[in-house]
């Protein structure tokens, strides 16, 4: 299959491109498209065949459920049942935007879309191209991140091309995404609300409306723990890891820089290709090495926006070993460190 790439202006998405994409979706085919978080790989959420195609194109295990994207809150009552009032409060405050809610599913949603679960993940994206595609197609779009399973989520159309070229008919290119990390997932299907995946909408923001909400302990952990199984099926898989070995260091920033330099020198002397994951504040401290700054510590949004592209960059560089700095694990930093810890396979060391 040849993969077509159509470039769209985010502010005024081209109608011909949208209707081409909408036609594919209505026919049960797949289209990759930008959202404000990451690029999604979309298919008709109510069509079991389209969902199967999504799993096949990504190489994703079929027990890992998809997120259903909507453009109108009225869709909630069609896709879900026993919807708690909190869901409408959260929708009012955070939709359209980077928040996904887990609710009990209705009979309309095929079990292929929900990985066999009795619950469904729903999100209303804010990106104008995503919204236009939902509106023009009239389809509820099931869309996981448009990466090959296990790789970092795509934040540019070129990332989607790298992973899925030849496996899907169409990619809508709307340029780099705004946020760069996947949506916050909050589970409202049980007695107590849980955050299953940290994202741009932080714990503090959710607690304003949902004081009792807590993180699933499996998502804030700092170490591998076989006894702690994540409540979101997708959070238990190995994810984001570059091909080289990534190790990260936390603690006093000066000491972190020293430690990173020391470890990098060791591996470089042994003849390995070494790369450093640094920040704007520290990138000048590693002149002997290949360095990538992931962003500005004072502006965490820049780190969120660049993290996945930087992880992919280490593969392009062919790095055998990557040594990285840690970031604050609070607010948006919770989402950043969640992804970084996974990418590092929890190889983290406290240098004091
Ligand atoms: O920002 C996003 O959420 C992006 C864009 C495209 O919207 N989508 C995304 O989808 O990140 P995906 O499939 O890569 O991640 C969905 C996560 C997985 O960890 C999955 O296990 C979890 O959501 N999930 C989906 N449905 C669920 C359910 N019913 N119960 C628990 N977890 C669920
Ligand atoms: Mg994903």
XYZ file of N, CA, C and O in Angstrom, residues 150-241:
368
model
N 5.372 0.327 20.887
C 6.637 0.326 21.620
C 7.498 1.547 21.375
O 8.320 1.916 22.209
N 7.338 2.219 20.255
C 8.161 3.392 19.941
C 7.568 4.658 20.590
O 6.401 4.675 20.969
N 8.350 5.734 20.651
C 7.787 6.978 21.193
C 6.617 7.460 20.326
O 6.625 7.260 19.113
N 5.636 8.088 20.930
C 4.485 8.600 20.178
C 4.943 9.670 19.194
O 5.887 10.405 19.468
N 4.261 9.777 18.049
C 4.685 10.730 17.022
C 4.206 12.146 17.307
O 3.043 12.371 17.575
N 5.117 13.084 17.219
C 4.759 14.485 17.412
C 4.867 15.274 16.110
O 4.594 16.471 16.076
N 5.296 14.588 15.038
C 5.384 15.191 13.702
C 4.908 14.138 12.707
O 5.051 12.933 12.967
N 4.440 14.591 11.539
C 3.999 13.642 10.509
C 5.155 12.749 10.052
O 4.947 11.576 9.718
N 6.376 13.279 10.073
C 7.520 12.460 9.631
C 7.734 11.263 10.559
O 8.189 10.204 10.120
N 7.399 11.402 11.844
C 7.507 10.256 12.760
C 6.523 9.162 12.355
O 6.825 7.977 12.429
N 5.307 9.599 11.953
C 4.293 8.620 11.529
C 4.797 7.909 10.277
O 4.702 6.677 10.159
N 5.340 8.682 9.350
C 5.876 8.117 8.117
C 6.972 7.095 8.439
O 6.999 6.004 7.875
N 7.877 7.452 9.343
C 8.963 6.529 9.715
C 8.418 5.187 10.194
O 8.993 4.143 9.913
N 7.317 5.224 10.944
C 6.815 3.993 11.570
C 5.797 3.249 10.711
O 5.719 2.023 10.782
N 4.973 3.984 9.957
C 3.802 3.337 9.340
C 3.771 3.436 7.811
O 2.767 3.056 7.196
N 4.844 3.919 7.201
C 4.874 4.023 5.734
C 4.587 2.665 5.103
O 5.185 1.669 5.488
N 3.634 2.640 4.166
C 3.273 1.395 3.486
C 2.216 0.587 4.222
O 1.719 -0.402 3.702
N 1.861 1.006 5.441
C 0.883 0.242 6.236
C -0.468 0.933 6.326
O -1.438 0.326 6.769
N -0.538 2.216 5.966
C -1.810 2.958 6.020
C -1.941 3.811 4.748
O -0.934 4.188 4.162
N -3.178 4.126 4.333
C -3.323 4.861 3.083
C -3.028 6.359 3.167
O -2.607 6.945 2.182
N -3.250 6.986 4.335
C -3.174 8.456 4.358
C -2.687 9.027 5.699
O -3.092 8.565 6.767
N -1.832 10.035 5.576
C -1.410 10.816 6.751
C -1.752 12.281 6.486
O -1.385 12.823 5.446
N -2.468 12.913 7.423
C -2.710 14.356 7.331
C -1.599 15.046 8.119
O -1.429 14.802 9.323
N -0.836 15.888 7.439
C 0.285 16.570 8.079
C -0.131 17.985 8.472
O -0.342 18.835 7.612
N -0.259 18.219 9.761
C -0.627 19.554 10.244
C 0.533 20.225 10.956
O 0.334 21.143 11.732
N 1.751 19.722 10.718
C 2.921 20.297 11.397
C 3.100 19.681 12.773
O 2.356 18.780 13.162
N 4.103 20.176 13.521
C 4.360 19.627 14.861
C 3.187 19.889 15.801
O 2.525 20.923 15.693
N 2.917 18.941 16.711
C 1.797 19.103 17.642
C 2.147 20.130 18.711
O 3.308 20.496 18.876
N 1.128 20.549 19.460
C 1.305 21.584 20.471
C 1.927 21.055 21.766
O 2.858 21.624 22.298
N 1.363 19.971 22.283
C 1.718 19.540 23.644
C 2.853 18.523 23.629
O 3.833 18.663 24.351
N 2.716 17.480 22.851
C 3.827 16.541 22.686
C 3.800 15.318 23.585
O 4.599 14.410 23.401
N 2.923 15.276 24.587
C 2.738 14.077 25.412
C 1.269 13.678 25.321
O 0.397 14.535 25.177
N 0.986 12.384 25.446
C -0.383 11.903 25.300
C -1.280 12.432 26.430
O -0.792 12.808 27.499
N -2.595 12.374 26.178
C -3.583 12.928 27.109
C -3.504 12.295 28.499
O -3.097 11.148 28.661
N -3.953 13.064 29.471
C -4.171 12.548 30.825
C -5.370 11.601 30.761
O -6.383 11.935 30.147
N -5.250 10.431 31.386
C -6.395 9.501 31.412
C -6.932 9.419 32.833
O -6.179 9.127 33.771
N -8.228 9.677 32.980
C -8.847 9.540 34.297
C -9.973 8.507 34.209
O -10.793 8.534 33.299
N -9.933 7.574 35.143
C -10.899 6.470 35.151
C -12.062 6.829 36.067
O -11.886 6.958 37.288
N -13.249 6.985 35.483
C -14.453 7.323 36.248
C -15.430 6.155 36.266
O -16.607 6.317 36.572
N -14.948 4.965 35.937
C -15.871 3.827 35.782
C -16.104 3.078 37.088
O -16.989 2.232 37.168
N -15.313 3.384 38.122
C -15.464 2.666 39.398
C -15.931 3.583 40.509
O -16.376 4.702 40.256
N -15.790 3.119 41.755
C -16.259 3.906 42.898
C -15.351 5.101 43.154
O -15.783 6.114 43.678
N -14.080 4.931 42.816
C -13.110 5.982 43.116
C -12.411 6.368 41.812
O -12.074 5.503 41.012
N -12.215 7.684 41.572
C -11.529 8.084 40.334
C -10.006 7.917 40.436
O -9.408 8.228 41.471
N -9.417 7.451 39.354
C -7.964 7.246 39.311
C -7.388 7.920 38.075
O -8.015 7.898 37.012
N -6.186 8.442 38.213
C -5.442 8.889 37.032
C -4.610 7.708 36.551
O -3.725 7.226 37.269
N -4.909 7.238 35.351
C -4.211 6.065 34.833
C -2.973 6.443 34.034
O -2.096 5.620 33.813
N -2.952 7.693 33.549
C -1.776 8.157 32.806
C -1.652 9.658 33.032
O -2.591 10.401 32.758
N -0.505 10.148 33.529
C -0.349 11.590 33.719
C -0.150 12.285 32.377
O 0.439 11.723 31.458
N -0.631 13.520 32.270
C -0.502 14.276 31.025
C -0.538 15.760 31.316
O -0.283 16.196 32.448
N -0.894 16.527 30.313
C -0.891 17.989 30.413
C -1.885 18.486 31.473
O -1.643 19.475 32.151
N -3.030 17.809 31.586
C -3.987 18.137 32.660
C -3.458 17.456 33.920
O -3.433 16.225 34.010
N -3.036 18.260 34.889
C -2.306 17.709 36.036
C -3.239 17.256 37.158
O -4.433 17.583 37.173
N -2.655 16.567 38.130
C -3.386 16.143 39.326
C -4.062 17.340 39.997
O -5.246 17.289 40.342
N -3.330 18.430 40.150
C -3.875 19.612 40.831
C -5.075 20.171 40.073
O -6.074 20.575 40.669
N -4.981 20.198 38.740
C -6.097 20.709 37.933
C -7.324 19.817 38.090
O -8.453 20.302 38.218
N -7.122 18.507 38.107
C -8.258 17.586 38.247
C -8.866 17.669 39.647
O -10.079 17.582 39.820
N -7.989 17.875 40.652
C -8.490 17.895 42.045
C -9.408 19.076 42.318
O -10.217 19.026 43.244
N -9.306 20.131 41.513
C -10.226 21.256 41.695
C -11.671 20.813 41.511
O -12.581 21.335 42.142
N -11.879 19.843 40.625
C -13.237 19.354 40.380
C -13.486 17.984 41.007
O -14.627 17.573 41.197
N -12.404 17.281 41.291
C -12.495 15.881 41.705
C -11.487 15.679 42.853
O -10.422 15.113 42.653
N -11.846 16.214 44.060
C -10.854 16.260 45.147
C -10.286 14.890 45.511
O -9.166 14.799 45.992
N -11.063 13.831 45.274
C -10.611 12.519 45.739
C -9.743 11.774 44.721
O -9.290 10.676 44.983
N -9.479 12.391 43.572
C -8.733 11.668 42.533
C -7.274 11.436 42.958
O -6.665 12.271 43.635
N -6.757 10.257 42.603
C -5.368 9.909 42.927
C -4.711 9.254 41.730
O -5.397 8.724 40.858
N -3.378 9.250 41.747
C -2.660 8.515 40.713
C -2.758 7.015 40.959
O -2.644 6.572 42.103
N -2.919 6.257 39.899
C -2.692 4.827 39.963
C -1.240 4.651 40.432
O -0.323 5.177 39.797
N -1.016 3.966 41.569
C 0.356 3.874 42.110
C 1.351 3.326 41.086
O 2.544 3.660 41.144
N 0.879 2.542 40.133
C 1.804 1.961 39.151
C 2.357 3.011 38.192
O 3.359 2.757 37.536
N 1.739 4.189 38.090
C 2.238 5.168 37.118
C 3.197 6.202 37.712
O 3.868 6.905 36.978
N 3.254 6.303 39.045
C 4.171 7.287 39.629
C 5.404 6.616 40.220
O 6.284 7.270 40.750
N 5.481 5.303 40.119
C 6.610 4.592 40.719
C 7.925 4.980 40.049
O 7.963 5.403 38.897
N 9.001 4.797 40.800
C 10.333 5.126 40.306
C 11.122 3.875 39.950
O 12.222 3.967 39.473
N 10.600 2.714 40.308
C 11.332 1.477 40.063
C 10.434 0.458 39.424
O 9.223 0.531 39.561
N 11.061 -0.495 38.785
C 10.304 -1.631 38.276
C 9.726 -2.362 39.470
O 10.399 -2.542 40.464
N 8.472 -2.716 39.399
C 7.867 -3.461 40.494
C 6.859 -4.409 39.881
O 5.783 -3.998 39.444
N 7.214 -5.680 39.845
C 6.376 -6.672 39.158
C 5.009 -6.818 39.825
O 4.052 -7.244 39.202
N 4.915 -6.448 41.124
C 3.647 -6.628 41.840
C 2.651 -5.506 41.578
O 1.479 -5.623 41.894
N 3.153 -4.410 41.011
C 2.301 -3.256 40.766
C 1.892 -3.263 39.299
O 2.678 -2.911 38.430
N 0.654 -3.687 39.023
C 0.206 -3.771 37.632
C -0.627 -2.540 37.300
O -1.573 -2.215 38.015
N -0.268 -1.844 36.231
C -0.978 -0.628 35.851
C -2.419 -0.949 35.477
O -2.705 -1.984 34.878
N -3.326 -0.025 35.840
C -4.747 -0.235 35.556
C -5.058 -0.028 34.072
O -6.015 -0.587 33.564
N -4.288 0.816 33.387
C -4.473 0.964 31.934
C -3.601 -0.080 31.255
O -2.385 -0.098 31.458
N -4.224 -0.960 30.469
C -3.447 -2.049 29.866
C -2.181 -1.556 29.164
O -1.115 -2.174 29.269
N -2.291 -0.399 28.464
C -1.153 0.085 27.686
C 0.022 0.542 28.544
O 1.145 0.655 28.060
N -0.237 0.840 29.819
C 0.830 1.370 30.666
C 1.738 0.254 31.186
O 2.753 0.519 31.805
N 1.371 -1.000 30.942
C 2.218 -2.066 31.474
C 3.267 -2.519 30.455
O 4.205 -3.221 30.793
N 3.116 -2.078 29.210
C 4.066 -2.522 28.191
C 5.329 -1.690 28.203
O 5.330 -0.539 28.616
N 6.405 -2.299 27.688
C 7.647 -1.569 27.446
C 7.325 -0.517 26.380
O 6.642 -0.778 25.403
N 7.788 0.691 26.581
C 7.354 1.779 25.718
C 8.458 2.825 25.596
O 9.251 2.979 26.516
N 8.484 3.515 24.480
C 9.308 4.712 24.265
C 10.812 4.468 24.209
O 11.574 5.394 24.005
N 11.252 3.250 24.483
C 12.688 3.029 24.659
C 13.451 3.219 23.358
O 13.089 2.642 22.335
